[in-house]
Tab-separated table of N, CA and C in Angstrom:
chain	number	residue	atom	x	y	z
P	1	MET	N	32.619	109.177	170.932
P	1	MET	CA	33.059	107.840	171.347
P	1	MET	C	34.303	107.459	170.476
P	2	ASN	N	35.473	107.439	171.114
P	2	ASN	CA	36.707	107.156	170.357
P	2	ASN	C	37.405	105.848	170.813
P	3	ILE	N	36.777	105.122	171.728
P	3	ILE	CA	37.333	103.849	172.194
P	3	ILE	C	36.276	102.767	172.035
P	4	ILE	N	36.786	101.629	171.499
P	4	ILE	CA	35.908	100.460	171.343
P	4	ILE	C	36.562	99.473	172.373
P	5	GLU	N	35.686	98.981	173.238
P	5	GLU	CA	36.167	97.966	174.214
P	5	GLU	C	35.086	96.900	174.396
P	6	PHE	N	35.531	95.620	174.391
P	6	PHE	CA	34.640	94.595	174.679
P	6	PHE	C	35.347	93.447	175.343
P	7	LYS	N	34.615	92.613	176.073
P	7	LYS	CA	35.194	91.465	176.760
P	7	LYS	C	34.729	90.141	176.101
P	8	LEU	N	35.634	89.263	176.072
P	8	LEU	CA	35.339	87.933	175.517
P	8	LEU	C	36.004	86.935	176.481
P	9	GLY	N	35.250	86.297	177.308
P	9	GLY	CA	35.806	85.470	178.333
P	9	GLY	C	36.599	86.367	179.289
P	10	LYS	N	37.915	86.008	179.503
P	10	LYS	CA	38.760	86.747	180.410
P	10	LYS	C	39.610	87.768	179.690
P	11	ILE	N	39.364	87.959	178.427
P	11	ILE	CA	40.137	88.859	177.569
P	11	ILE	C	39.338	90.156	177.346
P	12	THR	N	39.939	91.317	177.508
P	12	THR	CA	39.354	92.610	177.232
P	12	THR	C	40.068	93.157	175.991
P	13	TYR	N	39.276	93.382	174.922
P	13	TYR	CA	39.844	93.980	173.717
P	13	TYR	C	39.600	95.466	173.747
P	14	HIS	N	40.650	96.192	173.329
P	14	HIS	CA	40.605	97.660	173.420
P	14	HIS	C	41.123	98.225	172.143
P	15	PHE	N	40.408	99.166	171.534
P	15	PHE	CA	40.802	99.768	170.234
P	15	PHE	C	40.458	101.268	170.291
P	16	THR	N	41.450	102.107	169.953
P	16	THR	CA	41.221	103.528	169.888
P	16	THR	C	40.917	103.945	168.436
P	17	VAL	N	39.792	104.534	168.211
P	17	VAL	CA	39.354	104.973	166.859
P	17	VAL	C	40.097	106.208	166.519
P	18	SER	N	40.582	106.208	165.249
P	18	SER	CA	41.334	107.396	164.765
P	18	SER	C	40.342	108.574	164.510
P	19	GLU	N	40.917	109.796	164.311
P	19	GLU	CA	40.028	110.953	164.021
P	19	GLU	C	39.333	110.772	162.720
P	20	GLN	N	39.998	110.199	161.750
P	20	GLN	CA	39.295	109.957	160.446
P	20	GLN	C	38.132	108.960	160.602
P	21	GLN	N	38.384	107.962	161.391
P	21	GLN	CA	37.340	106.966	161.650
P	21	GLN	C	36.152	107.595	162.442
P	22	GLN	N	36.500	108.491	163.405
P	22	GLN	CA	35.416	109.183	164.138
P	22	GLN	C	34.583	110.060	163.197
P	23	ALA	N	35.233	110.726	162.272
P	23	ALA	CA	34.510	111.552	161.296
P	23	ALA	C	33.600	110.737	160.458
P	24	LEU	N	34.083	109.573	159.992
P	24	LEU	CA	33.239	108.668	159.235
P	24	LEU	C	32.073	108.144	159.951
P	25	LEU	N	32.293	107.861	161.253
P	25	LEU	CA	31.254	107.318	162.175
P	25	LEU	C	30.110	108.354	162.291
P	26	SER	N	30.399	109.574	162.232
P	26	SER	CA	29.395	110.594	162.425
P	26	SER	C	28.447	110.629	161.187
P	27	LEU	N	28.872	110.049	160.085
P	27	LEU	CA	28.059	110.038	158.843
P	27	LEU	C	27.147	108.773	158.757
P	28	THR	N	27.358	107.805	159.617
P	28	THR	CA	26.729	106.511	159.452
P	28	THR	C	25.323	106.467	160.059
P	29	ASP	N	24.498	105.501	159.585
P	29	ASP	CA	23.238	105.143	160.165
P	29	ASP	C	23.562	103.995	161.149
P	30	GLU	N	22.668	103.766	162.031
P	30	GLU	CA	22.839	102.639	162.959
P	30	GLU	C	22.770	101.326	162.168
P	31	THR	N	23.751	100.522	162.261
P	31	THR	CA	23.903	99.260	161.486
P	31	THR	C	24.427	98.157	162.397
P	32	ARG	N	23.992	96.986	162.116
P	32	ARG	CA	24.510	95.826	162.810
P	32	ARG	C	25.390	95.093	161.837
P	33	ILE	N	26.657	94.779	162.284
P	33	ILE	CA	27.587	94.108	161.378
P	33	ILE	C	27.978	92.738	161.986
P	34	ASP	N	27.830	91.715	161.177
P	34	ASP	CA	28.200	90.358	161.654
P	34	ASP	C	29.727	90.180	161.444
P	35	LEU	N	30.467	90.067	162.521
P	35	LEU	CA	31.922	89.991	162.378
P	35	LEU	C	32.426	88.714	161.772
P	36	THR	N	31.545	87.684	161.754
P	36	THR	CA	32.001	86.407	161.107
P	36	THR	C	32.117	86.591	159.595
P	37	THR	N	31.535	87.681	159.006
P	37	THR	CA	31.635	87.921	157.613
P	37	THR	C	32.916	88.631	157.233
P	38	TRP	N	33.677	89.123	158.191
P	38	TRP	CA	34.906	89.843	157.985
P	38	TRP	C	36.026	88.864	157.696
P	39	GLN	N	36.587	88.973	156.526
P	39	GLN	CA	37.738	88.087	156.161
P	39	GLN	C	38.895	88.272	157.152
P	40	GLY	N	39.352	87.222	157.692
P	40	GLY	CA	40.511	87.300	158.607
P	40	GLY	C	40.203	87.594	160.104
P	41	PHE	N	38.948	87.990	160.393
P	41	PHE	CA	38.628	88.313	161.762
P	41	PHE	C	38.727	87.104	162.649
P	42	SER	N	38.177	85.983	162.247
P	42	SER	CA	38.192	84.755	163.088
P	42	SER	C	39.616	84.323	163.369
P	43	GLU	N	40.481	84.367	162.323
P	43	GLU	CA	41.898	84.015	162.516
P	43	GLU	C	42.619	84.948	163.463
P	44	ALA	N	42.359	86.265	163.344
P	44	ALA	CA	42.954	87.279	164.233
P	44	ALA	C	42.467	87.022	165.671
P	45	LEU	N	41.226	86.762	165.829
P	45	LEU	CA	40.636	86.537	167.148
P	45	LEU	C	41.283	85.278	167.811
P	46	GLU	N	41.374	84.214	167.007
P	46	GLU	CA	41.979	82.953	167.528
P	46	GLU	C	43.425	83.181	167.897
P	47	THR	N	44.165	83.933	167.123
P	47	THR	CA	45.593	84.250	167.407
P	47	THR	C	45.677	85.033	168.672
P	48	SER	N	44.784	86.012	168.894
P	48	SER	CA	44.824	86.795	170.113
P	48	SER	C	44.487	85.957	171.319
P	49	ILE	N	43.583	85.023	171.198
P	49	ILE	CA	43.231	84.156	172.310
P	49	ILE	C	44.405	83.239	172.659
P	50	ILE	N	45.032	82.663	171.637
P	50	ILE	CA	46.144	81.782	171.919
P	50	ILE	C	47.278	82.543	172.546
P	51	LYS	N	47.549	83.817	172.206
P	51	LYS	CA	48.586	84.601	172.809
P	51	LYS	C	48.283	84.875	174.286
P	52	ALA	N	46.970	84.920	174.661
P	52	ALA	CA	46.606	85.205	176.018
P	52	ALA	C	46.680	83.984	176.962
P	53	ILE	N	46.901	82.844	176.363
P	53	ILE	CA	46.995	81.615	177.211
P	53	ILE	C	48.393	81.522	177.770
P	54	PRO	N	48.562	81.299	179.061
P	54	PRO	CA	49.909	81.135	179.638
P	54	PRO	C	50.647	80.012	178.921
P	55	GLU	N	51.912	80.176	178.662
P	55	GLU	CA	52.662	79.202	177.844
P	55	GLU	C	52.577	77.808	178.461
P	56	ALA	N	52.552	77.645	179.757
P	56	ALA	CA	52.500	76.308	180.346
P	56	ALA	C	51.242	75.569	180.004
P	57	LEU	N	50.188	76.310	179.630
P	57	LEU	CA	48.922	75.665	179.333
P	57	LEU	C	48.657	75.564	177.788
P	58	THR	N	49.558	76.100	176.983
P	58	THR	CA	49.278	76.070	175.501
P	58	THR	C	49.533	74.679	174.979
P	59	PRO	N	48.863	74.318	173.952
P	59	PRO	CA	49.098	72.980	173.356
P	59	PRO	C	50.450	72.972	172.574
P	60	PRO	N	51.130	71.871	172.577
P	60	PRO	CA	52.386	71.792	171.811
P	60	PRO	C	52.115	71.808	170.305
P	61	SER	N	53.142	72.108	169.538
P	61	SER	CA	52.995	72.142	168.102
P	61	SER	C	52.896	70.689	167.620
P	62	ALA	N	52.489	70.544	166.382
P	62	ALA	CA	52.474	69.214	165.763
P	62	ALA	C	53.809	68.600	165.726
P	63	GLN	N	54.816	69.399	165.465
P	63	GLN	CA	56.236	68.986	165.318
P	63	GLN	C	56.678	68.482	166.714
P	64	GLU	N	56.338	69.183	167.821
P	64	GLU	CA	56.733	68.765	169.170
P	64	GLU	C	56.060	67.410	169.511
P	65	ILE	N	54.804	67.262	169.208
P	65	ILE	CA	54.086	66.004	169.452
P	65	ILE	C	54.736	64.864	168.732
P	66	LYS	N	55.033	65.124	167.434
P	66	LYS	CA	55.629	64.058	166.631
P	66	LYS	C	57.050	63.676	167.161
P	67	HIS	N	57.775	64.664	167.634
P	67	HIS	CA	59.114	64.458	168.182
P	67	HIS	C	59.003	63.603	169.457
P	68	ALA	N	58.028	63.899	170.308
P	68	ALA	CA	57.853	63.127	171.562
P	68	ALA	C	57.436	61.734	171.218
P	69	GLN	N	56.570	61.538	170.259
P	69	GLN	CA	56.130	60.220	169.825
P	69	GLN	C	57.238	59.416	169.248
P	70	THR	N	58.147	60.049	168.440
P	70	THR	CA	59.263	59.331	167.883
P	70	THR	C	60.211	58.887	168.967
P	71	ILE	N	60.520	59.720	169.944
P	71	ILE	CA	61.414	59.400	171.086
P	71	ILE	C	60.815	58.232	171.840
P	72	ALA	N	59.522	58.321	172.147
P	72	ALA	CA	58.858	57.267	172.940
P	72	ALA	C	58.894	55.922	172.195
P	73	HIS	N	58.624	55.949	170.861
P	73	HIS	CA	58.624	54.754	170.110
P	73	HIS	C	60.055	54.129	170.021
P	74	GLU	N	60.991	54.945	169.713
P	74	GLU	CA	62.361	54.396	169.505
P	74	GLU	C	63.077	54.003	170.804
P	75	LEU	N	62.683	54.604	171.876
P	75	LEU	CA	63.266	54.263	173.195
P	75	LEU	C	62.336	53.294	173.982
P	76	ASN	N	61.207	52.945	173.403
P	76	ASN	CA	60.249	52.063	174.013
P	76	ASN	C	59.766	52.646	175.387
P	77	LEU	N	59.337	53.857	175.384
P	77	LEU	CA	58.863	54.564	176.533
P	77	LEU	C	57.368	54.872	176.434
P	78	LEU	N	56.720	55.017	177.585
P	78	LEU	CA	55.297	55.430	177.621
P	78	LEU	C	55.304	56.981	177.598
P	79	LEU	N	54.389	57.517	176.822
P	79	LEU	CA	54.232	58.967	176.786
P	79	LEU	C	53.452	59.426	177.968
P	80	PRO	N	53.765	60.582	178.555
P	80	PRO	CA	53.019	61.077	179.686
P	80	PRO	C	51.593	61.538	179.283
P	81	ASP	N	50.684	61.469	180.315
P	81	ASP	CA	49.367	61.991	180.065
P	81	ASP	C	49.407	63.436	179.683
P	82	ASP	N	48.499	63.863	178.842
P	82	ASP	CA	48.364	65.269	178.413
P	82	ASP	C	49.533	65.838	177.608
P	83	TYR	N	50.425	64.982	177.105
P	83	TYR	CA	51.523	65.550	176.325
P	83	TYR	C	51.059	66.188	175.053
P	84	THR	N	49.844	65.829	174.542
P	84	THR	CA	49.353	66.465	173.336
P	84	THR	C	48.544	67.726	173.708
P	85	LYS	N	48.279	67.998	174.985
P	85	LYS	CA	47.470	69.174	175.382
P	85	LYS	C	48.281	70.223	176.053
P	86	ARG	N	49.354	69.897	176.731
P	86	ARG	CA	50.107	70.940	177.446
P	86	ARG	C	51.555	70.919	177.015
P	87	VAL	N	51.984	72.021	176.477
P	87	VAL	CA	53.343	72.141	175.898
P	87	VAL	C	54.480	71.863	176.963
P	88	ILE	N	54.228	72.234	178.180
P	88	ILE	CA	55.216	72.038	179.206
P	88	ILE	C	55.486	70.553	179.430
P	89	ILE	N	54.465	69.740	179.452
P	89	ILE	CA	54.621	68.312	179.613
P	89	ILE	C	55.354	67.647	178.403
P	90	CYS	N	54.963	68.056	177.267
P	90	CYS	CA	55.604	67.540	176.003
P	90	CYS	C	57.064	67.953	175.982
P	91	ARG	N	57.384	69.228	176.276
P	91	ARG	CA	58.817	69.665	176.213
P	91	ARG	C	59.632	69.014	177.319
P	92	GLN	N	59.061	68.811	178.508
P	92	GLN	CA	59.794	68.148	179.535
P	92	GLN	C	60.168	66.733	179.156
P	93	PHE	N	59.196	65.981	178.592
P	93	PHE	CA	59.447	64.630	178.112
P	93	PHE	C	60.578	64.609	177.055
P	94	ILE	N	60.515	65.500	176.127
P	94	ILE	CA	61.551	65.619	175.069
P	94	ILE	C	62.896	65.881	175.711
P	95	GLN	N	62.985	66.876	176.575
P	95	GLN	CA	64.259	67.227	177.225
P	95	GLN	C	64.776	66.057	178.099
P	96	GLN	N	63.912	65.413	178.773
P	96	GLN	CA	64.317	64.307	179.712
P	96	GLN	C	64.951	63.181	178.932
P	97	HIS	N	64.499	62.887	177.672
P	97	HIS	CA	64.952	61.730	176.948
P	97	HIS	C	65.764	62.071	175.725
P	98	LEU	N	66.004	63.324	175.489
P	98	LEU	CA	66.706	63.748	174.265
P	98	LEU	C	68.126	63.166	174.137
P	99	LEU	N	68.850	63.195	175.158
P	99	LEU	CA	70.212	62.671	175.162
P	99	LEU	C	70.265	61.194	174.810
P	100	ASP	N	69.356	60.397	175.485
P	100	ASP	CA	69.336	58.982	175.232
P	100	ASP	C	68.915	58.709	173.767
P	101	HIS	N	68.002	59.522	173.280
P	101	HIS	CA	67.539	59.372	171.866
P	101	HIS	C	68.649	59.678	170.916
P	102	GLN	N	69.394	60.747	171.196
P	102	GLN	CA	70.517	61.096	170.332
P	102	GLN	C	71.589	60.024	170.332
P	103	ARG	N	71.909	59.448	171.509
P	103	ARG	CA	72.833	58.352	171.589
P	103	ARG	C	72.398	57.170	170.721
P	104	LEU	N	71.108	56.851	170.878
P	104	LEU	CA	70.567	55.749	170.087
P	104	LEU	C	70.709	55.973	168.609
P	105	LEU	N	70.386	57.246	168.118
P	105	LEU	CA	70.551	57.527	166.737
P	105	LEU	C	71.960	57.482	166.313
P	106	SER	N	72.900	57.944	167.134
P	106	SER	CA	74.339	57.863	166.833
P	106	SER	C	74.786	56.445	166.654
P	107	MET	N	74.371	55.603	167.627
P	107	MET	CA	74.781	54.153	167.468
P	107	MET	C	74.187	53.566	166.219
P	108	PHE	N	72.909	53.875	165.943
P	108	PHE	CA	72.308	53.300	164.726
P	108	PHE	C	73.042	53.779	163.459
P	109	ASN	N	73.346	55.045	163.410
P	109	ASN	CA	74.074	55.593	162.238
P	109	ASN	C	75.463	54.985	162.117
P	110	ASN	N	76.094	54.735	163.251
P	110	ASN	CA	77.424	54.114	163.219
P	110	ASN	C	77.363	52.704	162.676
P	111	VAL	N	76.376	51.909	163.182
P	111	VAL	CA	76.223	50.534	162.762
P	111	VAL	C	75.822	50.527	161.269
P	112	LYS	N	74.918	51.379	160.883
P	112	LYS	CA	74.449	51.407	159.490
P	112	LYS	C	75.609	51.787	158.549
P	113	GLY	N	76.466	52.672	159.008
P	113	GLY	CA	77.638	53.081	158.196
P	113	GLY	C	78.622	51.877	158.028
P	114	LYS	N	78.788	51.104	159.062
P	114	LYS	CA	79.704	49.928	158.954
P	114	LYS	C	79.092	48.864	158.022
P	115	LEU	N	77.783	48.684	158.114
P	115	LEU	CA	77.112	47.709	157.275
P	115	LEU	C	77.151	48.047	155.810
P	116	LEU	N	77.158	49.329	155.519
P	116	LEU	CA	77.138	49.788	154.074
P	116	LEU	C	78.510	49.815	153.469
P	117	LYS	N	79.544	49.595	154.234
P	117	LYS	CA	80.914	49.586	153.677
P	117	LYS	C	81.169	48.395	152.789
């Protein structure tokens, strides 16, 4: 047996065992190993699951959510539904209002600069 394969949801994990690992396996007794005890396994599993999610369905980063919230607050706009759950919705909102937000910041900085003189 030189291939390890298992399914988790819609993801199939596949690993080819090296010759050295095969030799070591021939020396082992039957043992059950709890993968939750492996340092880093949970994080690696989560990373692989996130990579398997189509980009349109992935959640936006905390920075993207904060950017959308800032734009909405400063332009007095309503945020779209699911902007915290679907990256495509969050990014579309940001792109749609980015120019107006940049203009507002530019005007604010211009006025602030004149007031500080």
